[in-house]
Coordinates of C-alpha atoms in Angstrom, one line a residue:
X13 CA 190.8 2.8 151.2
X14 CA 187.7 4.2 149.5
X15 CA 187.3 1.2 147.2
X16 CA 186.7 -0.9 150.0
X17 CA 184.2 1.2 151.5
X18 CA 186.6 2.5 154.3
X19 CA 188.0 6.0 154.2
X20 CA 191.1 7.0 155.2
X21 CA 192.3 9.6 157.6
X22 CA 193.1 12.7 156.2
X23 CA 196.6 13.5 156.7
X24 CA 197.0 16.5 159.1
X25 CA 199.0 19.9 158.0
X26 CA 202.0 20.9 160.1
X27 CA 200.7 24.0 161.2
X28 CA 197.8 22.2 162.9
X29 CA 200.2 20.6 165.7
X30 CA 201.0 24.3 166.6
X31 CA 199.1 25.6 169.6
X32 CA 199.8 29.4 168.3
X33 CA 198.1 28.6 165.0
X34 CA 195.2 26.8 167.1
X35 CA 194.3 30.2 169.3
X36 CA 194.8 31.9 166.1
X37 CA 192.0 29.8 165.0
X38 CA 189.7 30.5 168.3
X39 CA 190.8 33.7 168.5
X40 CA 189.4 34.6 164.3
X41 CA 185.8 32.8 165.1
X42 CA 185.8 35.3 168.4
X43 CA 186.3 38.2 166.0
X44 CA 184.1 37.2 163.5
X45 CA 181.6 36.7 166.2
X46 CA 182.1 40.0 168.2
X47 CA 181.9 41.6 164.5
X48 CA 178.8 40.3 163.1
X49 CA 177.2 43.0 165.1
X50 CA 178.8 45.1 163.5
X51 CA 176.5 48.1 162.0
X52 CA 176.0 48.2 158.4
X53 CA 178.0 51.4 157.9
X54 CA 180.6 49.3 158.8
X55 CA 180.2 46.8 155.8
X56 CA 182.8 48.4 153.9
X57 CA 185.2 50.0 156.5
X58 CA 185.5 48.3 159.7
X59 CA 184.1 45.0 159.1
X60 CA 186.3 43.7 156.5
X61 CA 189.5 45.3 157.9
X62 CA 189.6 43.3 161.3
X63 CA 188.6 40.1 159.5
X64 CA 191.4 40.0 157.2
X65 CA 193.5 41.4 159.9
X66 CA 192.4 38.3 161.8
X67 CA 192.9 35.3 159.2
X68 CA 196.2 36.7 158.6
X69 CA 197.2 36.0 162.1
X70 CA 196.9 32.2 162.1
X71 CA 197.2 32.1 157.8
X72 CA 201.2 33.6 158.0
X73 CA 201.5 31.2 160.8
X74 CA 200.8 27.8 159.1
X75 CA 202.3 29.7 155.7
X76 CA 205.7 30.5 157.7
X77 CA 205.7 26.8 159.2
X78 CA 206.4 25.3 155.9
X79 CA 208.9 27.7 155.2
X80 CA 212.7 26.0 154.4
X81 CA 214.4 27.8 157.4
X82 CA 213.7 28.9 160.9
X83 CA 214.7 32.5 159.5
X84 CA 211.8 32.5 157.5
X85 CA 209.2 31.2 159.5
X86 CA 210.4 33.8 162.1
X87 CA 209.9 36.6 159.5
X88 CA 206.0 35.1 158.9
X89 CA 205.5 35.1 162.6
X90 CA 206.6 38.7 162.8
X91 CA 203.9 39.4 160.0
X92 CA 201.0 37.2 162.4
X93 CA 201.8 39.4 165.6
X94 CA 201.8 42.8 163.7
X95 CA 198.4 42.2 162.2
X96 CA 197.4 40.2 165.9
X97 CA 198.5 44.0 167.5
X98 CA 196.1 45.1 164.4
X99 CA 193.2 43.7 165.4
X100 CA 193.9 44.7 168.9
X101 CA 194.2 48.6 168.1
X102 CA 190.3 47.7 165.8
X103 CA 188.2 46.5 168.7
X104 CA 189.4 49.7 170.6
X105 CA 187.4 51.2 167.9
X106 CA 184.9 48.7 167.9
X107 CA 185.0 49.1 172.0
X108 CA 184.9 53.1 171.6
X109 CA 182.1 53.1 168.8
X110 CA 180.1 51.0 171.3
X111 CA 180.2 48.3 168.8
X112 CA 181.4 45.8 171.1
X113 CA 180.7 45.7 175.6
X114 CA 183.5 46.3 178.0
X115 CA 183.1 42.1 178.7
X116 CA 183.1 41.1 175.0
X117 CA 186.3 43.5 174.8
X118 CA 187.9 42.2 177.6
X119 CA 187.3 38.5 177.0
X120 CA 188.8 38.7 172.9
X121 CA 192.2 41.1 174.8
X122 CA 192.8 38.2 176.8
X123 CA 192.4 35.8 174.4
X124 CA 194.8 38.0 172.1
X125 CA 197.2 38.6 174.9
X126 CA 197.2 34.6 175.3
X127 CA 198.0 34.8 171.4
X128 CA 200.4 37.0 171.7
X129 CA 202.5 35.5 174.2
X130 CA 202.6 31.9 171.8
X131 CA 203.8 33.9 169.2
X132 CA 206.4 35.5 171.1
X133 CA 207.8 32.3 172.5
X134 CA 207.8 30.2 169.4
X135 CA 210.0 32.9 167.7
X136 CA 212.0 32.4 170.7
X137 CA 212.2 29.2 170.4
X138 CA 213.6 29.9 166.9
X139 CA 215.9 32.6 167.8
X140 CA 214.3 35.2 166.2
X141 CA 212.3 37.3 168.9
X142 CA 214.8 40.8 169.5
X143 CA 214.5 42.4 173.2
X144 CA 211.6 44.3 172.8
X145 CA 208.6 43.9 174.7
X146 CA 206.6 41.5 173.7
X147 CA 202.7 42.8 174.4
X148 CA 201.0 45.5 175.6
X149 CA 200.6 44.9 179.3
X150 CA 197.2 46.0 180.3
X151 CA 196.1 47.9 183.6
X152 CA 192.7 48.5 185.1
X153 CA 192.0 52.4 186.4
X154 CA 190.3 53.2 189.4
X155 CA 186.9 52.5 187.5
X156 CA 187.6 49.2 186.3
X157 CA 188.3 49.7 183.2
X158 CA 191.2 48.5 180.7
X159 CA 193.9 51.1 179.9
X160 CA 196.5 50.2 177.2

């Protein structure tokens, strides 16, 4: 208690206890690392597009877990994986525009593949996932580089 000169601990949110919203998390501050090198002609285009793309991954995540039914919450993690596959489809321009290495590319795609797979099975685990495939599943050519 405060009063007393003791502060209690904050009570946590549900979202926090769910390890999709937790690389959601990781995965934004990698984004908003990777584009912080970003060039300034991107201020306006680029930039601000795969950031919001990015906190709307883990923000309809912890806004769908306090949703009254599993059908819901379902529905908000449908919304996290589409914008999750947007920000995938951005550092392919970012990768392309040479605003981001081969490494840095690779190491965020894994990270987002990682993501992506936690979504998928928590809207399993809540019924909601149709048979579609899940991700893209990535291949290296000849060269060593990734191929969607």
């Amino acid at each position: 208690d405060e009063r007393r000169g003791t502060r209690a601990r904050r009570r946590e949110f549900r979202f926090e206890r769910i390890e999709a919203w937790q690389l959601a998390r990781q995965f934004n501050r990698q984004v908003y690392a990777i584009s912080r090198k970003f060039p300034k002609e991107e201020q306006f285009a680029l930039l601000p597009q795969i950031r919001r793309a990015s906190n709307s991954v883990g923000s309809n995540i912890a806004e769908g877990s306090w949703r009254n039914s599993d059908a819901d919450f379902g529905h908000f993690l449908e919304i996290a994986y589409g914008s999750l596959m947007e920000v995938g489809s951005q550092l392919f321009v970012a990768l392309d525009e040479n605003y981001s290495t081969q490494e840095q590319f690779d190491a965020i795609a894994d990270e987002a593949d990682l993501l992506a797979g936690k979504i998928v099975n928590l809207s399993k685990s809540l019924g909601r996932w149709k048979a579609r495939a899940p991700h893209v599943v990535r291949q290296q050519d000849p060269c060593g580089k990734i191929r969607p």
